[in-house]
Amino acid sequence: QVQLQESGPGLVLPSQTLSLTCTVSGGSITTGYYSWNWIRQSTGKGLEWMGAIHYDGTPYYSPSLKSRTSIFRDTSRNQFSLTITSVTPDAPAVYSCARAGDARGRRHRGRPPAAFGSWGQGTPVTVSS
């Protein structure tokens, strides 16, 4: 059974870089045709798909975040990570990583999947001074 676990700082200073890592166990991030996603949830903005890295290592991003977001992987550690530069103060949000099945095809590029098969528990992050 695949398991995902988020990790990273719970507090980030404004203008700094937010960095999170998702550690995957029970399955390889390079095996199969999965996409490996980042999603955040907050009271003010609801649920937002941020982006993903696909099984072949190609990242895709939400258009609203593309300019300052990076998703990359470390296959030796079976991890994928998220960074957001130049963050601004905001209410706390819960960041989650998740796996979605069969990311093959153009229709899966740059768009959120229809469903997620596996989720991490989520980790709260606050941007504040």
PDB file of C-alpha atoms in Angstrom:
ATOM      1  CA  GLN A   1       0.000   0.000   0.000  1.00  0.00           C
ATOM      2  CA  VAL A   2       1.427   3.335  -1.017  1.00  0.00           C
ATOM      3  CA  GLN A   3       1.802   5.951   1.692  1.00  0.00           C
ATOM      4  CA  LEU A   4       2.653   9.635   1.420  1.00  0.00           C
ATOM      5  CA  GLN A   5       3.985  11.907   4.120  1.00  0.00           C
ATOM      6  CA  GLU A   6       4.516  15.661   3.917  1.00  0.00           C
ATOM      7  CA  SER A   7       7.293  17.401   5.771  1.00  0.00           C
ATOM      8  CA  GLY A   8       8.620  20.934   6.056  1.00  0.00           C
ATOM      9  CA  PRO A   9       8.471  24.066   8.184  1.00  0.00           C
ATOM     10  CA  GLY A  10       5.136  25.113   9.603  1.00  0.00           C
ATOM     11  CA  LEU A  11       6.003  28.800   9.522  1.00  0.00           C
ATOM     12  CA  VAL A  12       7.591  30.761   6.682  1.00  0.00           C
ATOM     13  CA  LEU A  13       8.554  34.410   6.703  1.00  0.00           C
ATOM     14  CA  PRO A  14       7.109  36.760   4.083  1.00  0.00           C
ATOM     15  CA  SER A  15       9.236  37.109   0.960  1.00  0.00           C
ATOM     16  CA  GLN A  16      11.002  33.836   1.725  1.00  0.00           C
ATOM     17  CA  THR A  17      10.675  30.468   0.038  1.00  0.00           C
ATOM     18  CA  LEU A  18       8.212  27.841   1.144  1.00  0.00           C
ATOM     19  CA  SER A  19       9.591  24.321   0.760  1.00  0.00           C
ATOM     20  CA  LEU A  20       7.831  21.029   1.367  1.00  0.00           C
ATOM     21  CA  THR A  21       8.754  17.438   0.668  1.00  0.00           C
ATOM     22  CA  CYS A  22       6.554  14.413   0.151  1.00  0.00           C
ATOM     23  CA  THR A  23       8.098  11.080   1.057  1.00  0.00           C
ATOM     24  CA  VAL A  24       6.526   8.083  -0.658  1.00  0.00           C
ATOM     25  CA  SER A  25       6.690   4.539   0.650  1.00  0.00           C
ATOM     26  CA  GLY A  26       5.169   1.314  -0.619  1.00  0.00           C
ATOM     27  CA  GLY A  27       5.595   2.296  -4.250  1.00  0.00           C
ATOM     28  CA  SER A  28       8.032   3.981  -6.580  1.00  0.00           C
ATOM     29  CA  ILE A  29       7.403   7.461  -7.934  1.00  0.00           C
ATOM     30  CA  THR A  30       8.853   6.298 -11.240  1.00  0.00           C
ATOM     31  CA  THR A  31       6.809   3.107 -11.611  1.00  0.00           C
ATOM     32  CA  GLY A  32       3.456   3.122 -13.325  1.00  0.00           C
ATOM     33  CA  TYR A  33       1.831   6.107 -14.981  1.00  0.00           C
ATOM     34  CA  TYR A  34       0.975   8.145 -11.901  1.00  0.00           C
ATOM     35  CA  SER A  35       1.043  11.839 -11.271  1.00  0.00           C
ATOM     36  CA  TRP A  36       2.318  13.095  -7.955  1.00  0.00           C
ATOM     37  CA  ASN A  37       0.463  16.184  -6.862  1.00  0.00           C
ATOM     38  CA  TRP A  38       0.466  19.071  -4.435  1.00  0.00           C
ATOM     39  CA  ILE A  39      -2.826  20.472  -3.174  1.00  0.00           C
ATOM     40  CA  ARG A  40      -3.501  23.132  -0.556  1.00  0.00           C
ATOM     41  CA  GLN A  41      -6.606  23.972   1.392  1.00  0.00           C
ATOM     42  CA  SER A  42      -7.499  27.104   3.331  1.00  0.00           C
ATOM     43  CA  THR A  43     -10.577  28.714   4.787  1.00  0.00           C
ATOM     44  CA  GLY A  44     -10.467  31.696   2.478  1.00  0.00           C
ATOM     45  CA  LYS A  45      -9.525  30.027  -0.786  1.00  0.00           C
ATOM     46  CA  GLY A  46     -10.811  26.508  -0.439  1.00  0.00           C
ATOM     47  CA  LEU A  47      -9.157  23.611  -2.195  1.00  0.00           C
ATOM     48  CA  GLU A  48      -6.517  24.439  -4.787  1.00  0.00           C
ATOM     49  CA  TRP A  49      -4.512  22.151  -7.034  1.00  0.00           C
ATOM     50  CA  MET A  50      -1.022  23.565  -7.243  1.00  0.00           C
ATOM     51  CA  GLY A  51       0.707  21.235  -9.627  1.00  0.00           C
ATOM     52  CA  ALA A  52       2.218  17.822 -10.104  1.00  0.00           C
ATOM     53  CA  ILE A  53       5.179  15.912 -11.342  1.00  0.00           C
ATOM     54  CA  HIS A  54       4.419  12.988 -13.595  1.00  0.00           C
ATOM     55  CA  TYR A  55       5.962   9.556 -13.743  1.00  0.00           C
ATOM     56  CA  ASP A  56       8.433  10.657 -16.411  1.00  0.00           C
ATOM     57  CA  GLY A  57       9.724  13.550 -14.289  1.00  0.00           C
ATOM     58  CA  THR A  58       7.905  16.346 -16.086  1.00  0.00           C
ATOM     59  CA  PRO A  59       6.378  19.003 -13.814  1.00  0.00           C
ATOM     60  CA  TYR A  60       3.114  20.796 -14.479  1.00  0.00           C
ATOM     61  CA  TYR A  61       1.680  23.765 -12.620  1.00  0.00           C
ATOM     62  CA  SER A  62      -1.486  25.660 -11.970  1.00  0.00           C
ATOM     63  CA  PRO A  63      -1.340  28.748 -14.203  1.00  0.00           C
ATOM     64  CA  SER A  64      -1.814  31.079 -11.245  1.00  0.00           C
ATOM     65  CA  LEU A  65       1.263  29.687  -9.503  1.00  0.00           C
ATOM     66  CA  LYS A  66       3.506  28.773 -12.385  1.00  0.00           C
ATOM     67  CA  SER A  67       5.785  31.796 -12.241  1.00  0.00           C
ATOM     68  CA  ARG A  68       7.019  31.136  -8.717  1.00  0.00           C
ATOM     69  CA  THR A  69       6.395  27.443  -8.144  1.00  0.00           C
ATOM     70  CA  SER A  70       8.676  24.500  -8.668  1.00  0.00           C
ATOM     71  CA  ILE A  71       7.983  20.790  -8.287  1.00  0.00           C
ATOM     72  CA  PHE A  72      10.812  18.335  -8.577  1.00  0.00           C
ATOM     73  CA  ARG A  73      11.734  14.857  -7.444  1.00  0.00           C
ATOM     74  CA  ASP A  74      14.554  12.894  -5.923  1.00  0.00           C
ATOM     75  CA  THR A  75      14.167   9.375  -7.208  1.00  0.00           C
ATOM     76  CA  SER A  76      16.931   7.990  -4.997  1.00  0.00           C
ATOM     77  CA  ARG A  77      14.924   9.014  -1.936  1.00  0.00           C
ATOM     78  CA  ASN A  78      11.537   8.340  -3.523  1.00  0.00           C
ATOM     79  CA  GLN A  79      10.513  11.909  -2.766  1.00  0.00           C
ATOM     80  CA  PHE A  80       9.051  14.856  -4.571  1.00  0.00           C
ATOM     81  CA  SER A  81       9.123  18.437  -3.402  1.00  0.00           C
ATOM     82  CA  LEU A  82       7.373  21.767  -3.746  1.00  0.00           C
ATOM     83  CA  THR A  83       8.854  25.241  -3.519  1.00  0.00           C
ATOM     84  CA  ILE A  84       7.095  28.584  -3.735  1.00  0.00           C
ATOM     85  CA  THR A  85       9.218  31.698  -3.851  1.00  0.00           C
ATOM     86  CA  SER A  86       8.386  35.179  -2.554  1.00  0.00           C
ATOM     87  CA  VAL A  87       5.516  34.148  -0.341  1.00  0.00           C
ATOM     88  CA  THR A  88       3.217  36.793   1.128  1.00  0.00           C
ATOM     89  CA  PRO A  89       1.430  36.849   4.496  1.00  0.00           C
ATOM     90  CA  ASP A  90      -1.661  34.719   4.550  1.00  0.00           C
ATOM     91  CA  ALA A  91      -3.893  32.633   6.733  1.00  0.00           C
ATOM     92  CA  PRO A  92      -2.742  29.099   7.524  1.00  0.00           C
ATOM     93  CA  ALA A  93      -3.227  26.535   4.805  1.00  0.00           C
ATOM     94  CA  VAL A  94      -2.935  22.768   4.824  1.00  0.00           C
ATOM     95  CA  TYR A  95      -0.644  21.414   2.152  1.00  0.00           C
ATOM     96  CA  SER A  96      -1.111  17.851   0.989  1.00  0.00           C
ATOM     97  CA  CYS A  97       0.595  15.563  -1.451  1.00  0.00           C
ATOM     98  CA  ALA A  98      -1.417  13.000  -3.361  1.00  0.00           C
ATOM     99  CA  ARG A  99      -1.145  10.383  -6.089  1.00  0.00           C
ATOM    100  CA  ALA A 100      -3.422  10.133  -9.087  1.00  0.00           C
ATOM    101  CA  GLY A 101      -3.568   7.266 -11.551  1.00  0.00           C
ATOM    102  CA  ASP A 102      -2.818   7.167 -15.268  1.00  0.00           C
ATOM    103  CA  ALA A 103      -1.379  10.556 -16.154  1.00  0.00           C
ATOM    104  CA  ARG A 104      -0.662   9.608 -19.749  1.00  0.00           C
ATOM    105  CA  GLY A 105      -1.886  11.921 -22.452  1.00  0.00           C
ATOM    106  CA  ARG A 106      -2.025  15.610 -23.202  1.00  0.00           C
ATOM    107  CA  ARG A 107      -5.276  16.100 -21.310  1.00  0.00           C
ATOM    108  CA  HIS A 108      -3.465  15.381 -18.042  1.00  0.00           C
ATOM    109  CA  ARG A 109      -0.810  18.022 -18.504  1.00  0.00           C
ATOM    110  CA  GLY A 110      -1.213  21.230 -16.552  1.00  0.00           C
ATOM    111  CA  ARG A 111      -4.593  20.223 -15.188  1.00  0.00           C
ATOM    112  CA  PRO A 112      -5.747  18.669 -11.941  1.00  0.00           C
ATOM    113  CA  PRO A 113      -6.651  15.002 -12.108  1.00  0.00           C
ATOM    114  CA  ALA A 114     -10.233  13.896 -11.755  1.00  0.00           C
ATOM    115  CA  ALA A 115      -9.486  11.995  -8.577  1.00  0.00           C
ATOM    116  CA  PHE A 116      -6.705  11.154  -6.169  1.00  0.00           C
ATOM    117  CA  GLY A 117      -6.156   7.601  -5.084  1.00  0.00           C
ATOM    118  CA  SER A 118      -3.807   8.235  -2.180  1.00  0.00           C
ATOM    119  CA  TRP A 119      -3.252  11.206   0.106  1.00  0.00           C
ATOM    120  CA  GLY A 120      -0.797  12.298   2.700  1.00  0.00           C
ATOM    121  CA  GLN A 121      -2.227  13.510   5.982  1.00  0.00           C
ATOM    122  CA  GLY A 122      -1.456  17.144   5.164  1.00  0.00           C
ATOM    123  CA  THR A 123       0.732  19.639   6.939  1.00  0.00           C
ATOM    124  CA  PRO A 124      -0.231  23.174   7.985  1.00  0.00           C
ATOM    125  CA  VAL A 125       1.857  26.106   6.839  1.00  0.00           C
ATOM    126  CA  THR A 126       1.539  29.741   7.867  1.00  0.00           C
ATOM    127  CA  VAL A 127       3.215  32.679   6.166  1.00  0.00           C
ATOM    128  CA  SER A 128       3.610  35.345   8.791  1.00  0.00           C
ATOM    129  CA  SER A 129       6.115  37.654  10.415  1.00  0.00           C
TER     130      SER A 129
END
